[in-house]
Short mmCIF file of C-alpha atoms and ligand atoms in Angstrom, two decimals:
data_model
loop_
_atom_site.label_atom_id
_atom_site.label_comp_id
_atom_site.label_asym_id
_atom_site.label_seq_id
_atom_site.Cartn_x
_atom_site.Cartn_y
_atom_site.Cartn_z
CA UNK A 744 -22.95 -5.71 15.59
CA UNK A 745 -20.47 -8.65 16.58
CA UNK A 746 -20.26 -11.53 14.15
CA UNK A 747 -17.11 -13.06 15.18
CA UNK A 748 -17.24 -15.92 18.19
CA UNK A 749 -17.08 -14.04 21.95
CA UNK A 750 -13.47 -13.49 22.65
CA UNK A 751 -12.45 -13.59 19.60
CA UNK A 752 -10.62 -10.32 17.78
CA UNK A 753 -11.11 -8.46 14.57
CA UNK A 754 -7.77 -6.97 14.52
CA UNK A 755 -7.04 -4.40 11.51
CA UNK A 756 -3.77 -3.14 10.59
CA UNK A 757 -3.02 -0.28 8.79
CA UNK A 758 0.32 -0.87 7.66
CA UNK A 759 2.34 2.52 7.15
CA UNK A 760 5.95 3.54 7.29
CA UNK A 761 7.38 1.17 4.47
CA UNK A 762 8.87 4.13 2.33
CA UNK A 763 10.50 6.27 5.13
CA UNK A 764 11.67 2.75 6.94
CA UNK A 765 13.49 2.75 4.06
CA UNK A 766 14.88 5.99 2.90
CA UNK A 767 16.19 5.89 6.69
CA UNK A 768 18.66 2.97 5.51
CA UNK A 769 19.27 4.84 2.12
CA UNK A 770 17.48 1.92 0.35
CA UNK A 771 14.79 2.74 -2.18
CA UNK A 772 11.13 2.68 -1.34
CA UNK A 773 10.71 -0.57 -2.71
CA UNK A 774 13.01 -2.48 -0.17
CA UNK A 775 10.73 -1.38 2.42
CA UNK A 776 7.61 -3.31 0.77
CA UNK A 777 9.66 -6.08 0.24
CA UNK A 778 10.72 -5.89 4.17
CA UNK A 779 7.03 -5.47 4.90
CA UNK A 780 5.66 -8.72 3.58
CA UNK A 781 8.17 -10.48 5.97
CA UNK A 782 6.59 -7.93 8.76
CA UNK A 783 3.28 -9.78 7.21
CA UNK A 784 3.99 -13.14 7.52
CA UNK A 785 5.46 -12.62 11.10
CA UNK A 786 2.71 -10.94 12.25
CA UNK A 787 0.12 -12.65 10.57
CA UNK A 788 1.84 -16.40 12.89
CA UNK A 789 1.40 -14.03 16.02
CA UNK A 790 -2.12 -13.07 15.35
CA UNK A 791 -2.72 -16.76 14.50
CA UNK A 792 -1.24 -17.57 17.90
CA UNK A 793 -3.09 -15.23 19.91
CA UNK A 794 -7.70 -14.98 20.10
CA UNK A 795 -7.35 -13.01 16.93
CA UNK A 796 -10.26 -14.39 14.25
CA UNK A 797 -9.43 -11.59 11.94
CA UNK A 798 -6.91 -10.25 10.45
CA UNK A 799 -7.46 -7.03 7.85
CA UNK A 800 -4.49 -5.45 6.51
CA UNK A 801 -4.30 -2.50 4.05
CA UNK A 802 -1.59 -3.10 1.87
CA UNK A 803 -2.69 -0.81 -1.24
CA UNK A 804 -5.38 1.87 -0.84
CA UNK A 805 -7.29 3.10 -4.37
CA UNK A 806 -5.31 6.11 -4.00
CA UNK A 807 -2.42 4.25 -3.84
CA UNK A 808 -2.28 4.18 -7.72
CA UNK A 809 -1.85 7.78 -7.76
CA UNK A 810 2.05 6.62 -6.55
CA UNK A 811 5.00 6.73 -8.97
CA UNK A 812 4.35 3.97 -11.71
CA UNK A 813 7.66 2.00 -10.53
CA UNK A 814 6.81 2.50 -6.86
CA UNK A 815 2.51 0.40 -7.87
CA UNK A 816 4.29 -1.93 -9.76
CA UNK A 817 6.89 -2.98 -7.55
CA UNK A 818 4.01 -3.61 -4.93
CA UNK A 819 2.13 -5.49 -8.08
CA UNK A 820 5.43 -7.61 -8.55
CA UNK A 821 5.35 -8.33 -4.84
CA UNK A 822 1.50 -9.97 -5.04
CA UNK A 823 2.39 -11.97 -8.45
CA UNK A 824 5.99 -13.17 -6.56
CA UNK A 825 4.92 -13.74 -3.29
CA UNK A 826 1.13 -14.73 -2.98
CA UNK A 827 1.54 -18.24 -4.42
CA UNK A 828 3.83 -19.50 -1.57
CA UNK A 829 2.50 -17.36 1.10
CA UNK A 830 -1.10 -19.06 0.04
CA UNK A 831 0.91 -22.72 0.42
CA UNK A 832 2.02 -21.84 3.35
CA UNK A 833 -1.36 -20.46 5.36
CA UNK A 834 -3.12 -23.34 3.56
CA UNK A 835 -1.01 -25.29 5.49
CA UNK A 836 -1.15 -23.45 8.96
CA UNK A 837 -4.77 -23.50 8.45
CA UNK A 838 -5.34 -19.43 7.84
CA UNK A 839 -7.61 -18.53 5.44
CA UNK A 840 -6.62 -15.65 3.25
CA UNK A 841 -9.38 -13.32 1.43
CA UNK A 842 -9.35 -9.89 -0.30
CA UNK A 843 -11.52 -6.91 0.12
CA UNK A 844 -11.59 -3.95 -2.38
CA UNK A 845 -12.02 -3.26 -5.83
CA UNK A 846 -10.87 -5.97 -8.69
CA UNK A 847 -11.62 -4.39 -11.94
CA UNK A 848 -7.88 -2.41 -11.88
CA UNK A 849 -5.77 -5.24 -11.15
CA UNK A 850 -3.06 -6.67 -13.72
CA UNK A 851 -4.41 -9.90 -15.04
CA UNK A 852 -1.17 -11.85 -13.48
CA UNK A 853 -2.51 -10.03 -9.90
CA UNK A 854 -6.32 -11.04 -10.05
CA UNK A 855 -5.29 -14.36 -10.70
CA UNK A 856 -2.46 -14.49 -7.92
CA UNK A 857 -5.31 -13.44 -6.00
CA UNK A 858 -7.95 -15.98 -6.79
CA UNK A 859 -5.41 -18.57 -6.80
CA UNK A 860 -4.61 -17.64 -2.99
CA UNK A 861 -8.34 -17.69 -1.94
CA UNK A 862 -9.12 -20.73 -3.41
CA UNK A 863 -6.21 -22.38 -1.80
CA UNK A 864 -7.09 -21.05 1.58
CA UNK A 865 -10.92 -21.34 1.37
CA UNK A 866 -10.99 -24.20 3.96
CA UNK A 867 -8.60 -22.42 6.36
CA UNK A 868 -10.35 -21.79 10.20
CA UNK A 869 -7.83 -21.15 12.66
CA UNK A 870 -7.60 -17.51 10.96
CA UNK A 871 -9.17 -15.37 8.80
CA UNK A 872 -6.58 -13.05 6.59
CA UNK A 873 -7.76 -10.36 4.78
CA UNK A 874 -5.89 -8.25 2.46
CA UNK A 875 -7.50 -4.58 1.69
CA UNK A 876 -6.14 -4.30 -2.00
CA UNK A 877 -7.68 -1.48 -4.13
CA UNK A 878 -9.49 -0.92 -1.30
CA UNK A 879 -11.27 2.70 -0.36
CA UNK A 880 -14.26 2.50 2.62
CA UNK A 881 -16.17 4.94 0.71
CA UNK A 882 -16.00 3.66 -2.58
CA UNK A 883 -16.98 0.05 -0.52
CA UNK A 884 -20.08 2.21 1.18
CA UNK A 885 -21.25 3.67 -1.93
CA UNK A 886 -20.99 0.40 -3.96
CA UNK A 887 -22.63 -1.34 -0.92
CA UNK A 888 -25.50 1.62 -1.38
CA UNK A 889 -26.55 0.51 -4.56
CA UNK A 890 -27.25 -2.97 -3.64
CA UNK A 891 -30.06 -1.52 -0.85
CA UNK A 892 -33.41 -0.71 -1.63
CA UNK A 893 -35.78 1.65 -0.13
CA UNK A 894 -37.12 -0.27 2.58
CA UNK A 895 -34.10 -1.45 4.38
CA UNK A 896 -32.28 2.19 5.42
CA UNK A 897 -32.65 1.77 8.87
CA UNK A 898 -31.39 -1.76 9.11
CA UNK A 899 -27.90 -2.45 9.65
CA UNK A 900 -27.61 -6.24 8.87
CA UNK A 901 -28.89 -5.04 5.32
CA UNK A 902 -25.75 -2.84 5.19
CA UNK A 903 -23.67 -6.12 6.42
CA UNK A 904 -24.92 -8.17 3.28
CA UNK A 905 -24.51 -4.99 0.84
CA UNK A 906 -20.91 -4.27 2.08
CA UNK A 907 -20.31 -7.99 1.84
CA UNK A 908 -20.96 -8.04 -1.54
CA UNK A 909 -19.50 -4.85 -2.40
CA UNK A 910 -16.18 -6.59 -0.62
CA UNK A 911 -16.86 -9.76 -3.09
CA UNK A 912 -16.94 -11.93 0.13
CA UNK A 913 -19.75 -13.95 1.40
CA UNK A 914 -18.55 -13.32 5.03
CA UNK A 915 -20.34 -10.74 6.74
CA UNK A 916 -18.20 -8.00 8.08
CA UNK A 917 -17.30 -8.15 11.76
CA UNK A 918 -16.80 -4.88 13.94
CA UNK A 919 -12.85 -4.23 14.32
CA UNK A 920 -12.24 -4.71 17.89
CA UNK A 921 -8.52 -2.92 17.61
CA UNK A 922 -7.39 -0.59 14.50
CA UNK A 923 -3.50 -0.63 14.91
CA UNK A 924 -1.68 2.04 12.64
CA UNK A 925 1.83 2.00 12.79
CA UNK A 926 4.33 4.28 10.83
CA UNK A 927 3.57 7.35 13.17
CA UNK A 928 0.33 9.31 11.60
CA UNK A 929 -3.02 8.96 13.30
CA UNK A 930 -5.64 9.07 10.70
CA UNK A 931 -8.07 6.43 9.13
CA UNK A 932 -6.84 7.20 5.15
CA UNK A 933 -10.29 5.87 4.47
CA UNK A 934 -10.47 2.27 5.96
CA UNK A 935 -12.86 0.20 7.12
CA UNK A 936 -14.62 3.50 8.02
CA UNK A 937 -17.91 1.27 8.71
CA UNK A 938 -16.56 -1.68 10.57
CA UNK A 939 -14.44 0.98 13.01
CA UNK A 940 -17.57 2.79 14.40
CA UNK A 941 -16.39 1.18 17.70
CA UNK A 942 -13.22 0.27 17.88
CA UNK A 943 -10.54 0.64 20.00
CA UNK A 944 -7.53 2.44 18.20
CA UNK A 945 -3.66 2.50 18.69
CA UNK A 946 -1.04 4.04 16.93
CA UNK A 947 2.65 3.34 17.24
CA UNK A 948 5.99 5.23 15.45
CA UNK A 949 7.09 1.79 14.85
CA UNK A 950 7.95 1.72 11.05
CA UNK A 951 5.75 -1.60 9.40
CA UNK A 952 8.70 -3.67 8.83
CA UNK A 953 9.60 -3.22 12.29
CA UNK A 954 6.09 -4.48 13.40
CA UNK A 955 6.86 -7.54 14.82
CA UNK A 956 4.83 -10.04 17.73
CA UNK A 957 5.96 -8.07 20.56
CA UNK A 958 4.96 -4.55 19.05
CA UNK A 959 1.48 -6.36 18.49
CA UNK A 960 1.01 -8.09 22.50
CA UNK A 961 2.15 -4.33 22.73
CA UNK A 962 -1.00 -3.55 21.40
CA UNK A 963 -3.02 -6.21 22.79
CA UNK A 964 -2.21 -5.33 26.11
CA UNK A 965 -3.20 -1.75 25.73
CA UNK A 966 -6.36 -3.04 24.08
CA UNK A 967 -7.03 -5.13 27.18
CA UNK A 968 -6.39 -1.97 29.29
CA UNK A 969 -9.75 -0.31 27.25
CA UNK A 970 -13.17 -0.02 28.91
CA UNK A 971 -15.46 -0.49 25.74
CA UNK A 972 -18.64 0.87 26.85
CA UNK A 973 -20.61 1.24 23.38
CA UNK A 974 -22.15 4.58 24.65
CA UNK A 975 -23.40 2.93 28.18
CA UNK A 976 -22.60 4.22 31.73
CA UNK A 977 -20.25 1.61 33.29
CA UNK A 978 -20.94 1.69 37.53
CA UNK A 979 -18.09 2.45 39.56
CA UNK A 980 -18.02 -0.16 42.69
C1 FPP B 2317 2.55 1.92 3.41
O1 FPP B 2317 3.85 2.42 3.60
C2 FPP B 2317 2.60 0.61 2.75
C3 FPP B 2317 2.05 0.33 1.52
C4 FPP B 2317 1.29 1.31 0.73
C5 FPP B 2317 2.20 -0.99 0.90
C6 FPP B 2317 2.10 -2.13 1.85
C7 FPP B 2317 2.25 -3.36 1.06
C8 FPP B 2317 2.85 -4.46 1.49
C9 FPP B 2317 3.44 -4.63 2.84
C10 FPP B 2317 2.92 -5.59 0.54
C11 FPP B 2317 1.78 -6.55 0.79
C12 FPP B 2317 2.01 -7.75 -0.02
C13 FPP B 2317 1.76 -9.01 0.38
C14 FPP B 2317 2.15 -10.15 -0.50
C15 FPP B 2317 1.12 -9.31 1.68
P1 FPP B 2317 4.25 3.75 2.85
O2 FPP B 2317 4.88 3.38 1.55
O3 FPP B 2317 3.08 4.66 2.75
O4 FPP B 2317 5.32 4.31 3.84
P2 FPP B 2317 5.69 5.84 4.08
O5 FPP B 2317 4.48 6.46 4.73
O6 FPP B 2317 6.85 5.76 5.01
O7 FPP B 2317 6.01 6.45 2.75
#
């Protein structure tokens, strides 16, 4: 189920490697989130330069709270410090920034960062940025379960409007065309489990702050390589 314009990518990022990128240059953990917004904003210009229409990142799963107490609110500090002139800045370039997950577990000085951003960025159509912050696929599913009824179970776009508004976004949710995970594991850690049923995936050792525009034609490339076939037989000339 497409909702984005032909030719247009949903790209989704999982962004891993931040901690060891940083242990490897005997820095603490938290240098390699701050290194990894920069990794954001450069990749976030490529996408915007390229036929990306979507951008989903995960920058802070549900079970990321389970992480040392310093470790959460050093990535807390990092929304509150940095989200008011990132937002000024894709307001400008015309990128529209949203965020998908939970918001009930957020630090006041967060949520507000947060709605700040969106508002800021509402009008924003050469890009849409989304940040997956207390975000779990599951939870998303179950929460989007409880907004269906009995008579829709067999209808996807019904699951498009409940996810939607389990996401607290009135944009539908588009199919990811390409899942990138960098960081070097190959796993899913529970994102966008719904929106992935068909995409392409690609997963690179490169640590996330090393994630830069060539690492992501890299990817782009090898996407354009893919034969998508959606389950049909594709005839050999
Ligand atoms: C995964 O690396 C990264 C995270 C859990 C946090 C990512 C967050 C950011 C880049 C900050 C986003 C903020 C803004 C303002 C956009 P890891 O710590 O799991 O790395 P490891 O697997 O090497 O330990």
């Amino acid at each position: 189920m497409q909702l984005l314009p032909d030719q247009e990518l949903h790209v989704a990022i999982i962004m891993d490697g931040n901690g060891r990128w940083a242990v490897e240059r005997g820095l603490p953990r938290t240098a390699g989130h701050m290194a990894g917004v920069n990794a954001v904003r450069t990749v976030v210009e490529a996408a915007a330069r390229r036929d990306v229409a979507m951008l989903t990142l995960y920058a802070f799963s549900s079970d990321n709270w389970k992480r040392p107490r310093t470790e959460v609110n050093s990535i807390m500090q990092l929304l509150v410090s940095r989200l008011p002139a990132e937002s000024k800045k894709l307001s400008r370039e015309g990128i529209r920034l949203s965020v998908i997950g939970r918001r009930d577990r957020f630090p006041d000085a967060v949520l507000q960062a947060i709605l700040n951003a969106e508002a800021l960025t509402r009008d924003g159509d050469a890009l849409h940025l989304r940040l997956a912050l207390d975000y779990s696929s599951r939870a998303a599913l179950v929460c989007a379960s409880q907004h269906l009824n009995g008579d829709v179970r067999h209808n996807l776009e019904a699951v498009q409007h409940a996810l939607a508004r389990a996401y607290h976004t009135e944009t539908l949710v588009p199919d990811v065309d390409l899942l990138v995970r960098t960081g070097g594991e190959q796993r899913l850690s529970d994102f966008l489990l719904w929106e992935c049923a068909y995409a392409e995936l690609f997963f690179t050792p490169v640590r996330w702050p090393d994630f830069d525009d060539i690492a992501l034609d890299e990817a782009l490339t090898e996407f354009g390589s893919r034969q998508r076939r959606y389950g049909r037989v594709v005839e050999v000339a």
